[in-house]
Coordinates of C-alpha atoms in Angstrom, one line a residue:
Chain A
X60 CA -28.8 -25.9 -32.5
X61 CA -25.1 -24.9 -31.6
X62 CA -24.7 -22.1 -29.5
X63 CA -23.1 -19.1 -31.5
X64 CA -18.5 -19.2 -30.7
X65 CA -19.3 -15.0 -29.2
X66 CA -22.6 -13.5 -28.5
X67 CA -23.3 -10.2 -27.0
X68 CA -26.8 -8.5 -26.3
X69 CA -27.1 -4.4 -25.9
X70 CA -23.4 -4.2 -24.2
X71 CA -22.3 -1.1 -22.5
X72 CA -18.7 -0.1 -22.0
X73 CA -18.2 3.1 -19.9
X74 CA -15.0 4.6 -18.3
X75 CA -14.5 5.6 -14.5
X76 CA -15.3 8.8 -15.9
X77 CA -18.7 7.9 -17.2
X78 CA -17.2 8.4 -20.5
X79 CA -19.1 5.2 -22.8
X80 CA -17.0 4.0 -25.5
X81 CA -19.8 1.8 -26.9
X82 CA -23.4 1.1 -25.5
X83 CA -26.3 -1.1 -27.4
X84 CA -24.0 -3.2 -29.0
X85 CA -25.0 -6.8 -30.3
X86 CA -23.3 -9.2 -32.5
X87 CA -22.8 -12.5 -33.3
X88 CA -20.1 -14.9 -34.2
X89 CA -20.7 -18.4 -35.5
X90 CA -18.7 -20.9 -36.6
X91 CA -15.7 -20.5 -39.5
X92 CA -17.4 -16.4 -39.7
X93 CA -14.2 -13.5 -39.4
X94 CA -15.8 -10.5 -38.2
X95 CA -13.7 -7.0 -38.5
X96 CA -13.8 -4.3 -36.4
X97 CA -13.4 -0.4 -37.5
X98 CA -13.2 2.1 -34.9
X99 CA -12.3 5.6 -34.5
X100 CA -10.7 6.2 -31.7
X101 CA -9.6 2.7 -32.1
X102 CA -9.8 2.3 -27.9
X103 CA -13.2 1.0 -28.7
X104 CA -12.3 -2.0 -30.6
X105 CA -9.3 -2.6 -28.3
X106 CA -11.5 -2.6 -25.1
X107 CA -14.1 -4.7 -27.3
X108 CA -11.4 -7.5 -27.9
X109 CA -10.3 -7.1 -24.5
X110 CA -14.4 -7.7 -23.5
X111 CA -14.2 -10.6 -25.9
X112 CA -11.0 -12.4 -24.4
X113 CA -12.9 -12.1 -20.8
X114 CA -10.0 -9.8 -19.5
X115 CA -12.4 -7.1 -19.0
X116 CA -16.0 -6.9 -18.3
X117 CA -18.9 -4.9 -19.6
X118 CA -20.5 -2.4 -17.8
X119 CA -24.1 -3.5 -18.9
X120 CA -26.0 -6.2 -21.4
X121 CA -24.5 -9.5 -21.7
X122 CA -21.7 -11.9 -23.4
X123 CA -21.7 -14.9 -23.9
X124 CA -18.8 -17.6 -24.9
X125 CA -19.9 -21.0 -26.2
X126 CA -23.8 -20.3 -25.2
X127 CA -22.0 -20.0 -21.7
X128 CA -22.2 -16.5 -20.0
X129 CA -19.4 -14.9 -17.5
X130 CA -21.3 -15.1 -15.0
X131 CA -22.2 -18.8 -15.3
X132 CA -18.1 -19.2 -14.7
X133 CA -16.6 -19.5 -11.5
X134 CA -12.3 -18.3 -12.0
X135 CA -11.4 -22.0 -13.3
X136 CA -14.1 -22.3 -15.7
X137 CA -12.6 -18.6 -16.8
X138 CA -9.5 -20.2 -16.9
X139 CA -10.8 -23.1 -19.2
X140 CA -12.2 -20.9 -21.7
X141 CA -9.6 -18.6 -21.9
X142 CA -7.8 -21.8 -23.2
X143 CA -10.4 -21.7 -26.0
X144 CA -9.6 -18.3 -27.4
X145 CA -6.3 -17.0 -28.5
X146 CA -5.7 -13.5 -28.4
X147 CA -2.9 -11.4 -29.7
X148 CA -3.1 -7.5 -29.4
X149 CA -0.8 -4.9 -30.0
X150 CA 0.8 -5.3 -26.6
X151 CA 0.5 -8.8 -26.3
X152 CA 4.6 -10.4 -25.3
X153 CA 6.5 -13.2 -24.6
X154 CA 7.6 -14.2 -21.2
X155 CA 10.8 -12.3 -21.5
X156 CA 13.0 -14.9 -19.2
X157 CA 12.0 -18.1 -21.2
X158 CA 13.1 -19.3 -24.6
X159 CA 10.9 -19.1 -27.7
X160 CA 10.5 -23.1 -27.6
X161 CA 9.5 -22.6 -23.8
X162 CA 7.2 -19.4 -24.7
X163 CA 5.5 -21.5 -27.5
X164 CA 5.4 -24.9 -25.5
X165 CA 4.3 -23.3 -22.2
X166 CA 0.3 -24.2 -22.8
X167 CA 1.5 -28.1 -23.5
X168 CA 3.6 -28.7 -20.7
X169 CA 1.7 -27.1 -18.4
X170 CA -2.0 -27.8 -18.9
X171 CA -0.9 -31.5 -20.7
X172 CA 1.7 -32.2 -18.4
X173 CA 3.9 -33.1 -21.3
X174 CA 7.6 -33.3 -21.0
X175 CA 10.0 -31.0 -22.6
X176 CA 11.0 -32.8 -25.6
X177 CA 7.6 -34.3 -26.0
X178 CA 5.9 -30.8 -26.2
X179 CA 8.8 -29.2 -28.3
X180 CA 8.3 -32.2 -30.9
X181 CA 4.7 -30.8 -30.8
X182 CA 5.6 -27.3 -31.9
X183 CA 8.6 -27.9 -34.4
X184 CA 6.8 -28.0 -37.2
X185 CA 4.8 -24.9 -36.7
X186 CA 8.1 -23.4 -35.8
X187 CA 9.5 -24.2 -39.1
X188 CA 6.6 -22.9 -41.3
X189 CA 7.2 -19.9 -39.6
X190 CA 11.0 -19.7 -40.2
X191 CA 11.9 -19.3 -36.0
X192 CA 13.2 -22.9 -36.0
X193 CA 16.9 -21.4 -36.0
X194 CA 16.0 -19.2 -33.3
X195 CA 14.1 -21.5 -31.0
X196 CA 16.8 -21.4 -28.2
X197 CA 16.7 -17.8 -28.1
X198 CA 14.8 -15.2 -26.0
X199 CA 12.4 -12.8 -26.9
X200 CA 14.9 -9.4 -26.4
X201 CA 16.9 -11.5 -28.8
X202 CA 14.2 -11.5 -32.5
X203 CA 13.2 -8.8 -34.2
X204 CA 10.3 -7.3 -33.9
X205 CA 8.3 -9.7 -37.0
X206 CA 10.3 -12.8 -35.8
X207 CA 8.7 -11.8 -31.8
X208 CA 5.4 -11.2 -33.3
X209 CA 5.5 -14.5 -35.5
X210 CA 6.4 -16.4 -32.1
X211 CA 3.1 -14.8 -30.5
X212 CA 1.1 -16.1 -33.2
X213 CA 2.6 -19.5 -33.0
X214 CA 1.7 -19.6 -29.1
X215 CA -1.9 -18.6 -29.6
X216 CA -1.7 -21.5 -33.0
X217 CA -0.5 -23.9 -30.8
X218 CA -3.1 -23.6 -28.1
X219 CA -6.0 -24.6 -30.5
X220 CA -8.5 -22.2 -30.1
X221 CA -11.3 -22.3 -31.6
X222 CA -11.8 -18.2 -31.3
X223 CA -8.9 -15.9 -32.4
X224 CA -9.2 -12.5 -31.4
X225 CA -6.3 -10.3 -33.5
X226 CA -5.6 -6.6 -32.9
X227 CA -4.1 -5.0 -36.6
X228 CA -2.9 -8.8 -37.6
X229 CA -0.2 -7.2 -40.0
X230 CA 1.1 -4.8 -36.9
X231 CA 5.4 -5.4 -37.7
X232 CA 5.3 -8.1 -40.3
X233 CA 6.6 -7.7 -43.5
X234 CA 4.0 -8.5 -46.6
X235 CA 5.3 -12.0 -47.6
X236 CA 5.2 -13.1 -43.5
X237 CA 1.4 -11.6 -43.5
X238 CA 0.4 -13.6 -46.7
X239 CA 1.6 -16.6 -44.7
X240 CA 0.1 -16.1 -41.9
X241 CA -3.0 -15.4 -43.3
X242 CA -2.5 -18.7 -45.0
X243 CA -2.3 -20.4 -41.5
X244 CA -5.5 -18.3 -41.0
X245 CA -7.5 -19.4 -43.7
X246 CA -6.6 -23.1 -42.9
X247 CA -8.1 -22.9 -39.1
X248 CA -11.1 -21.4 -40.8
X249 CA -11.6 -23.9 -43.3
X250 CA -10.5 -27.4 -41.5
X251 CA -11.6 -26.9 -38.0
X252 CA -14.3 -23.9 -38.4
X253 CA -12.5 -21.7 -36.2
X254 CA -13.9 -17.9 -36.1
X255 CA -11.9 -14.7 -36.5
X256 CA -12.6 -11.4 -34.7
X257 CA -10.5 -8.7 -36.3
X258 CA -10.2 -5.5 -34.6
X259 CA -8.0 -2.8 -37.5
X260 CA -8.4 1.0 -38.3
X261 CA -7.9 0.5 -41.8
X262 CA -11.3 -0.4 -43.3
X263 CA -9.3 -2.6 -46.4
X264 CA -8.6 -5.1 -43.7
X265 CA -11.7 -6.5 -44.2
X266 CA -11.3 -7.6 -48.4
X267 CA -8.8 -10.2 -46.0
X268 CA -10.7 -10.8 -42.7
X269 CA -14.4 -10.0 -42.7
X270 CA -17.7 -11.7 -43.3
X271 CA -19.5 -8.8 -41.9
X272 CA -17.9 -5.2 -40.3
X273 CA -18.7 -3.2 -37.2
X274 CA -17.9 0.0 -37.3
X275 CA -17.6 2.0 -34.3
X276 CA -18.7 6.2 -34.6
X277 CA -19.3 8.3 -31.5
X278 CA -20.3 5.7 -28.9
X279 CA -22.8 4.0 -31.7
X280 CA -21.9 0.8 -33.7
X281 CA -23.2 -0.3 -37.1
X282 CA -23.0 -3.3 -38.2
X283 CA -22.6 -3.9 -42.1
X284 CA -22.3 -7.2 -44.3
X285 CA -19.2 -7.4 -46.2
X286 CA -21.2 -6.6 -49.4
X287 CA -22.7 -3.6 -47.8
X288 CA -19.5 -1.7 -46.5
X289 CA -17.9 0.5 -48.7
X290 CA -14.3 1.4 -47.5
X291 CA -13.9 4.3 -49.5
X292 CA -16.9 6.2 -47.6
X293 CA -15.5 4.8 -44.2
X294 CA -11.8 6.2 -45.3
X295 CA -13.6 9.5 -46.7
X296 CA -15.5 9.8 -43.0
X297 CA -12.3 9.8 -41.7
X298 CA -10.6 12.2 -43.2
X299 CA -13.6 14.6 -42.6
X300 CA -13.2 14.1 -39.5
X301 CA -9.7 14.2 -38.8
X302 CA -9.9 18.0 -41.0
X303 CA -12.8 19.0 -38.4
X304 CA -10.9 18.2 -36.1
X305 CA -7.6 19.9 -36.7
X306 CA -9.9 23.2 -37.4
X307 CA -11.4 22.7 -34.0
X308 CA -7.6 22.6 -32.5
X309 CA -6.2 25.5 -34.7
X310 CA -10.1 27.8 -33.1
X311 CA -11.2 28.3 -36.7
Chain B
X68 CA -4.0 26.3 22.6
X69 CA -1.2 25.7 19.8
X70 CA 0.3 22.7 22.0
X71 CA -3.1 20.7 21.6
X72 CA -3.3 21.6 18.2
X73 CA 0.0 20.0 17.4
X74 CA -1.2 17.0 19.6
X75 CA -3.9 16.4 17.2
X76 CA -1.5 16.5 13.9
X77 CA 0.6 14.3 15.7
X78 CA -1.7 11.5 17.0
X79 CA -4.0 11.7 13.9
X80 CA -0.8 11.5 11.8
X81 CA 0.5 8.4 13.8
X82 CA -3.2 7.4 13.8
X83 CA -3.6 7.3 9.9
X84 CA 0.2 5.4 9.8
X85 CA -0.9 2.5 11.7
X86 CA -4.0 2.1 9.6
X87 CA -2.3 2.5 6.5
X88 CA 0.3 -0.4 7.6
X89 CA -2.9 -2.3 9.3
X90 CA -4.4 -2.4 5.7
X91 CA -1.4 -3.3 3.8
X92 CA -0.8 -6.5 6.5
X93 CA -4.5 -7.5 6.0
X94 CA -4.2 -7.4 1.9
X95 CA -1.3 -8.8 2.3
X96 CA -2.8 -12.3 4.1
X97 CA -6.0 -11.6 1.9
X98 CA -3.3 -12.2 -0.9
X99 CA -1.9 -15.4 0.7
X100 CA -5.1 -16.8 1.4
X101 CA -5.6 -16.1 -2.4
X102 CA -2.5 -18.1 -3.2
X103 CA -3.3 -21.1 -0.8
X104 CA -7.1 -21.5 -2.5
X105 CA -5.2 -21.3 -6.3
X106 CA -2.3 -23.9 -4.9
X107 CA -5.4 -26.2 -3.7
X108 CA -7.6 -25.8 -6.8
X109 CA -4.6 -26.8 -9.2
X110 CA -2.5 -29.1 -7.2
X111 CA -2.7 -31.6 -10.1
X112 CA -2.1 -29.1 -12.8
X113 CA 1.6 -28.5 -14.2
X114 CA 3.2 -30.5 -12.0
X115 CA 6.3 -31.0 -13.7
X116 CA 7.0 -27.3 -14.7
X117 CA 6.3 -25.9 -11.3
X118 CA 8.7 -28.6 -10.2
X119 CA 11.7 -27.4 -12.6
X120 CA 10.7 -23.6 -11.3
X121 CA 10.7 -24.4 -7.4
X122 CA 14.6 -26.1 -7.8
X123 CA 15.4 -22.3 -9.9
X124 CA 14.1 -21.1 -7.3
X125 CA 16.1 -22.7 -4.6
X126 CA 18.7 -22.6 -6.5
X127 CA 19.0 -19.0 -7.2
X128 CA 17.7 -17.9 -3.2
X129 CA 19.9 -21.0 -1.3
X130 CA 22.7 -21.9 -3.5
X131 CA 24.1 -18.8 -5.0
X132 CA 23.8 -17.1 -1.6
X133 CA 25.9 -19.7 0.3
X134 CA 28.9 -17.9 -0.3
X135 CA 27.7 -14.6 1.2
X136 CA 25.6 -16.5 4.1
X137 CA 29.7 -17.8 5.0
X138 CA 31.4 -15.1 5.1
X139 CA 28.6 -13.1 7.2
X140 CA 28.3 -16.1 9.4
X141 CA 32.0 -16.1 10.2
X142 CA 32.1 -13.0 10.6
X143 CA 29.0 -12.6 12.9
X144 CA 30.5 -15.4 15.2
X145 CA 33.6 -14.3 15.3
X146 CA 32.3 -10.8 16.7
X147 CA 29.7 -12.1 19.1
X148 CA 32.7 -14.2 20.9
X149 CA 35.2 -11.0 20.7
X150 CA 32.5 -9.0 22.5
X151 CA 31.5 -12.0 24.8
X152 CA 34.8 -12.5 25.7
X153 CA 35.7 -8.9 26.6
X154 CA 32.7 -8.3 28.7
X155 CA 33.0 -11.9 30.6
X156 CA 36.0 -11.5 31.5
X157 CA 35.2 -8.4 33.3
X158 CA 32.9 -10.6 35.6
X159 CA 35.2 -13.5 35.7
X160 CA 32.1 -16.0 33.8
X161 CA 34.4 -16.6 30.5
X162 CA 32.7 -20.2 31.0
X163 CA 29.1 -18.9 29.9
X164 CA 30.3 -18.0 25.9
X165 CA 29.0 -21.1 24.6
X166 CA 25.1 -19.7 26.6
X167 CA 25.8 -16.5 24.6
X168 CA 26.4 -17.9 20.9
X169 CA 23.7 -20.1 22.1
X170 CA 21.5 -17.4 22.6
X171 CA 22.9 -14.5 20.3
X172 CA 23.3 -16.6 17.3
X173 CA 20.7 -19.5 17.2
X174 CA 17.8 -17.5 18.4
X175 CA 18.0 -14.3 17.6
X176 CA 20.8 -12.9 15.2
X177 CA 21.3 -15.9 12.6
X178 CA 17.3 -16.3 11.5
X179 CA 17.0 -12.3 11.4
X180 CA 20.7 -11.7 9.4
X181 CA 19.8 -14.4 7.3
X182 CA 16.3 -13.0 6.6
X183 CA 17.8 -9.8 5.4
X184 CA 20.0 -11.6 3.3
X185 CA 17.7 -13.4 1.7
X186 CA 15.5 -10.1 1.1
X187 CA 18.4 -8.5 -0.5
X188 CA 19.2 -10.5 -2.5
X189 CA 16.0 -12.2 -3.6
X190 CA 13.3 -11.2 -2.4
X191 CA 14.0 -7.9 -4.3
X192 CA 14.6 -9.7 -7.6
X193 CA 11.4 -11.4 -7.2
X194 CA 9.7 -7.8 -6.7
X195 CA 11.1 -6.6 -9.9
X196 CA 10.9 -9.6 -11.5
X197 CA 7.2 -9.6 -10.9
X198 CA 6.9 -5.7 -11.3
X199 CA 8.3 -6.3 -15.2
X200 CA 6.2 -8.9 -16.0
X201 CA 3.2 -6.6 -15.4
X202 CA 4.3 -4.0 -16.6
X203 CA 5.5 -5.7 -19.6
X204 CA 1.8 -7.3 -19.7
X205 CA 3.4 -10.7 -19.7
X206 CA 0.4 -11.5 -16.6
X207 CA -1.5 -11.1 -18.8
X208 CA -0.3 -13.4 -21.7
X209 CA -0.1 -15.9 -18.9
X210 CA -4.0 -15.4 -18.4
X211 CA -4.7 -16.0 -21.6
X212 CA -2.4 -19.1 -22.0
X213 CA -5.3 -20.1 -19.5
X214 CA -2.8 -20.4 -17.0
X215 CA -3.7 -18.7 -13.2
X216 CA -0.5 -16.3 -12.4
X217 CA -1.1 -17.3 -8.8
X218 CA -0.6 -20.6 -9.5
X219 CA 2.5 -20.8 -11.9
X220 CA 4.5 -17.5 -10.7
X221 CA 3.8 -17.9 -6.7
X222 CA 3.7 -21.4 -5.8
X223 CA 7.3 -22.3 -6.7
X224 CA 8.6 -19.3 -4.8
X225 CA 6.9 -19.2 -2.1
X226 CA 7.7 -22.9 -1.3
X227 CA 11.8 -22.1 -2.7
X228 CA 12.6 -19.2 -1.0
X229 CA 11.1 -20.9 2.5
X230 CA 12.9 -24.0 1.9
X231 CA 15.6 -22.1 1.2
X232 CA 15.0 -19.8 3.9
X233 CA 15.5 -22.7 6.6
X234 CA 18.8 -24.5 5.1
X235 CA 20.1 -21.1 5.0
X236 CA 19.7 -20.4 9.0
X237 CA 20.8 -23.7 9.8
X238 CA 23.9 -23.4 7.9
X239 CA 24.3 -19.7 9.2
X240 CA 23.8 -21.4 12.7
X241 CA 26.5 -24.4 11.9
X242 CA 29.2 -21.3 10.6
X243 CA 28.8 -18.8 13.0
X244 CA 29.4 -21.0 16.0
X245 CA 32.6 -22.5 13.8
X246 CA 33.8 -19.3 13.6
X247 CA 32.9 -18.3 17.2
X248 CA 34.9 -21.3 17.8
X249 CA 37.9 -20.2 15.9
X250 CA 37.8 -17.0 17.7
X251 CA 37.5 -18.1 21.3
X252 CA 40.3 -20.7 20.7
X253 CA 42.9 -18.4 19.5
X254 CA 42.2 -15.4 21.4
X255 CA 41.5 -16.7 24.5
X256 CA 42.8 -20.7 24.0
X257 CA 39.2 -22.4 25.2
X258 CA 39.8 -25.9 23.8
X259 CA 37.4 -26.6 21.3
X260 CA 36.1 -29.4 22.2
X261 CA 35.1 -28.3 25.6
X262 CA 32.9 -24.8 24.0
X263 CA 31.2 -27.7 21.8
X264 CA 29.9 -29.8 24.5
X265 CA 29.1 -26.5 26.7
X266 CA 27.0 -25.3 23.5
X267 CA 25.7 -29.5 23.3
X268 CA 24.7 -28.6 26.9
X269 CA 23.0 -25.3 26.4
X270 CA 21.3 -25.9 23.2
X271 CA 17.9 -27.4 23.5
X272 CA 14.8 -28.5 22.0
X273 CA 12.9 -25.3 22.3
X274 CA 15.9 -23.5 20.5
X275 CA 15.6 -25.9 17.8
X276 CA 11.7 -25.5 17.4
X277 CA 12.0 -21.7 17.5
X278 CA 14.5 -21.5 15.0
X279 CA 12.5 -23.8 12.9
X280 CA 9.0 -21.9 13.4
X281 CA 11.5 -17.9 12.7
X282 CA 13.3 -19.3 9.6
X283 CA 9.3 -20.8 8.2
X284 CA 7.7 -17.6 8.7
X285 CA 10.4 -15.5 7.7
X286 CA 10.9 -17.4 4.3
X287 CA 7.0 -17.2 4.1
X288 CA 6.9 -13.3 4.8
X289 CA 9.9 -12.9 2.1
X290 CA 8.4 -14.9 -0.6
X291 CA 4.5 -13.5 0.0
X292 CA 5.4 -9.9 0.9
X293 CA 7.6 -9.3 -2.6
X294 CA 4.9 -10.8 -4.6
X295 CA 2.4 -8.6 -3.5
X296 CA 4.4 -6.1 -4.2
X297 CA 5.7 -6.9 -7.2
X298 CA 1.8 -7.8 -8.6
X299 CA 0.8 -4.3 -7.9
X300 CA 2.6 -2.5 -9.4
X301 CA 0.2 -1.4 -12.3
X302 CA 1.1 -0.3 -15.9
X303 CA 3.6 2.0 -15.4
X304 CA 7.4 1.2 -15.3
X305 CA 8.1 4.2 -13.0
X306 CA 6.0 2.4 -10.3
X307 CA 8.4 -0.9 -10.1
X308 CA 11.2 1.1 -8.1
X309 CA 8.9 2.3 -5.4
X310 CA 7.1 -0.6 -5.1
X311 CA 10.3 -2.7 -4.7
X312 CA 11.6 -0.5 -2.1
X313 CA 8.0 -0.8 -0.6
X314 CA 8.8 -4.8 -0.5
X315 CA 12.1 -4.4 1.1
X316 CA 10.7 -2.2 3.5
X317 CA 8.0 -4.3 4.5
X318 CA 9.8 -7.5 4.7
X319 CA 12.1 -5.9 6.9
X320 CA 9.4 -4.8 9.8
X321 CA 7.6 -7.9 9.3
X322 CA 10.4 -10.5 10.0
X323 CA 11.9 -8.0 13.1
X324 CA 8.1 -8.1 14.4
X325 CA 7.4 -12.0 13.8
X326 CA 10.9 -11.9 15.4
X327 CA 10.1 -10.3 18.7
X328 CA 6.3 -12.1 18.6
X329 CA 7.8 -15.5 18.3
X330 CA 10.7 -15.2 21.3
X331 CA 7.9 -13.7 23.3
X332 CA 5.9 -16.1 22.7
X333 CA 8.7 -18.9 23.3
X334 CA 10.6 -17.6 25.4
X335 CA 8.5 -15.5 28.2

């Protein structure tokens, strides 16, 4: 049997502060599967993604990558699977001093050892689907904020992973570029069964993304099959809470 | 009563100083240690990139300074002989200037001038070049590239900036003494030829050795010191100026104390 692309058993995430964001949580993520994740304050899901793309680690219960746990990995073996997963959150950048072609081709030419031209053959074509083959030989300060994005995407494409990991995927792109994208998207999922983690605070995200939702409330998680969610009641919860909320800061 | 009081303040205040700095020099060869285990583990990885980053590197911390390395040279030279010359005469031993560049210049003044140079002018852009990229969470995209920061951003510079470090005192060494030259001959009309086979005389292997052990550490110290730095300086952009001026600091007191331990060590 294949070992599941993410698994986690009764994981625990709590602050300095002994805040816990989330505790108990388990999922898994198997082949070609998008899973969406809801969450309210949305730090959850971040840290969650973050716990996913080994960057941080949990603070109880276990995760495992490829049937392969973290602590099963010495720092190269980290290193190797980090190749595995691409991973673009909200803050995610380019290297500010290099070109796009450079930022895009960096994976090739360093882990392949290719040369220059060889690797930036290897990335025109992605370059072009995505419209930044004009702008190839400029640097990041230089794009727009869609067209700086779009190049973050193409890195993360370009590395093959077989894992993405996306923080609000239609964070600064315009409708036509998302539909694109999530054209791109579908493809991965389909050819080469890659999986999808989605991490969003609006719950419609998941008509696009999700085979099954997690939804994060007060430190607990639920865990819903697509057919089971209704994002109405999520958006409704919400609101409730946001009104609560404002009551509690105006002392009524 | 008062008088011991202050005592205490005083010694528990120079006390918790030196630990402070005692710490920060053992993180900081914790770090290098770091860096040599990271520059072993991927010595076959990324050859060719690293490659095109080290001759940046040298390019940016030994070429483009050359100019500025000159003219301080010169300059340096020509004051070490005006001084020499006014005080020798005094005691009649104008014959002993070549000993003096020999000693001023070579082992002492041209590896340390050249170190502050260097730290000026680079070692404080690689501070806040690496402060940015934290800040700007760029690391961290580098990480997930699966590419070790240690490896790809430290490597090339530590090995530029020393390689760069040691043409740089050499030629600092070659134009000073030119200009020391220049100096002596028109001020005082000592041929030439006869200071250059006086300094031939004076200058031996031990001078050469030392120079070459200063200007390797100090390039070292440069490189690691502003690294370190420039890697912790956290999320906030705020922290990037004190933790450059931090770096500067630092590489300052270290190369003037590798300074002194080396000659001591050479030279007592």
């Amino acid at each position: 049997m294949k070992a599941s692309i993410i698994a986690s058993e009764n994981m625990e995430y709590c602050e300095e502060d002994g805040t816990c964001l989330f505790s108990e949580l388990s999922f898994r993520l198997e082949r070609g599967q998008r899973g969406v994740l809801l969450a309210d304050p949305h730090r959850c899901a971040t840290i969650l993604l973050k716990i996913c793309a080994t960057l941080v680690s949990p603070t109880d219960g276990q995760i495992s990558w490829f049937g392969q746990s973290s602590d099963q990995m010495d720092g190269p073996g980290l290193y190797k699977l980090r190749r595995r997963i691409g991973f673009v959150h909200r803050e995610t950048s380019l290297i500010s001093n290099m070109t796009i072609l450079d930022n895009i081709s960096l994976g090739l030419q360093y882990h392949e050892e290719m040369v220059r031209e060889q690797s930036y053959d290897r990335v025109t074509e992605l370059l072009k689907q995505f419209e930044l083959y004009e702008y190839r030989f400029l640097r990041p300060a230089e794009l727009t904020f869609e067209q700086r994005r779009l190049a973050v995407y193409a890195r993360e494409l370009v590395k093959k992973p077989q894992l993405y990991l996306l923080e609000h995927p239609s964070l600064d792109l315009g409708e036509r570029v998302y539909s694109l994208l999530l054209d791109v998207f579908k493809t991965c999922s389909i050819e080469d069964g890659c999986a999808f983690l989605v991490a969003s605070v609006v719950p419609e995200v998941i008509n696009r993304w999700g085979d099954w939702v997690l939804v994060f409330d007060k430190g607990r998680c639920h865990h819903f099959e697509v057919g089971q969610f209704d994002p109405s009641i999520y958006r409704e919860s919400m609101k409730r809470r946001g009104a609560l909320l404002s009551r509690e800061w105006r002392g009524e | 009563m008062q008088a011991g009081h202050y005592f205490h303040v005083l010694t528990g205040s120079c006390g918790r100083w030196f630990l402070q700095k005692f710490h920060r020099l053992v993180d900081i060869l914790g770090f290098f240690v770091v860096c040599l285990k990271t520059t072993l583990r991927y010595r076959h990885t990324g050859q060719r990139l690293m490659a095109r980053t080290f001759i940046q590197q040298i390019y940016f911390t030994g070429v483009q300074s050359l100019e500025l390395i000159c003219l301080i040279a010169l300059l340096v030279g020509g004051l070490v002989v005006i001084q020499g010359i006014a005080q020798l005469t005094r005691v009649g031993s104008r014959n002993v200037l070549a000993s003096l560049l020999t000693v001023v210049i070579i082992r002492e003044v041209g590896p340390l001038l050249t170190a502050v140079v260097v730290t000026l002018r680079s070692g404080s852009a690689i501070a806040i070049e690496m402060g940015y990229m934290t800040v700007l969470r760029e690391i961290e995209s580098l990480e997930m590239q699966g590419i070790d920061p240690l490896h790809f951003l430290t490597l090339p510079r530590l090995v530029g900036v020393t390689v760069s470090v040691i043409c740089l005192i050499v030629f600092f060494n070659i134009v000073s003494i030119f200009g020391g030259f220049v100096v002596a001959w028109t001020l005082v009309d000592v041929p030439f030829w006869a200071l250059f086979s006086d300094l031939a005389h004076e200058l031996n292997g031990i001078d050469i050795i030392v120079g070459s052990v200063k200007a390797f550490v100090f390039g070292l110290t440069i490189a690691l010191v502003c690294m370190y730095h420039g890697f912790r300086t956290g999320e906030a952009i705020t922290n990037i100026p004190p933790q450059v001026s931090r770096a500067l600091v630092d590489c300052f007191m270290l190369c003037i104390f590798f300074n002194v331990l080396i000659s001591a060590l050479f030279y007592l």
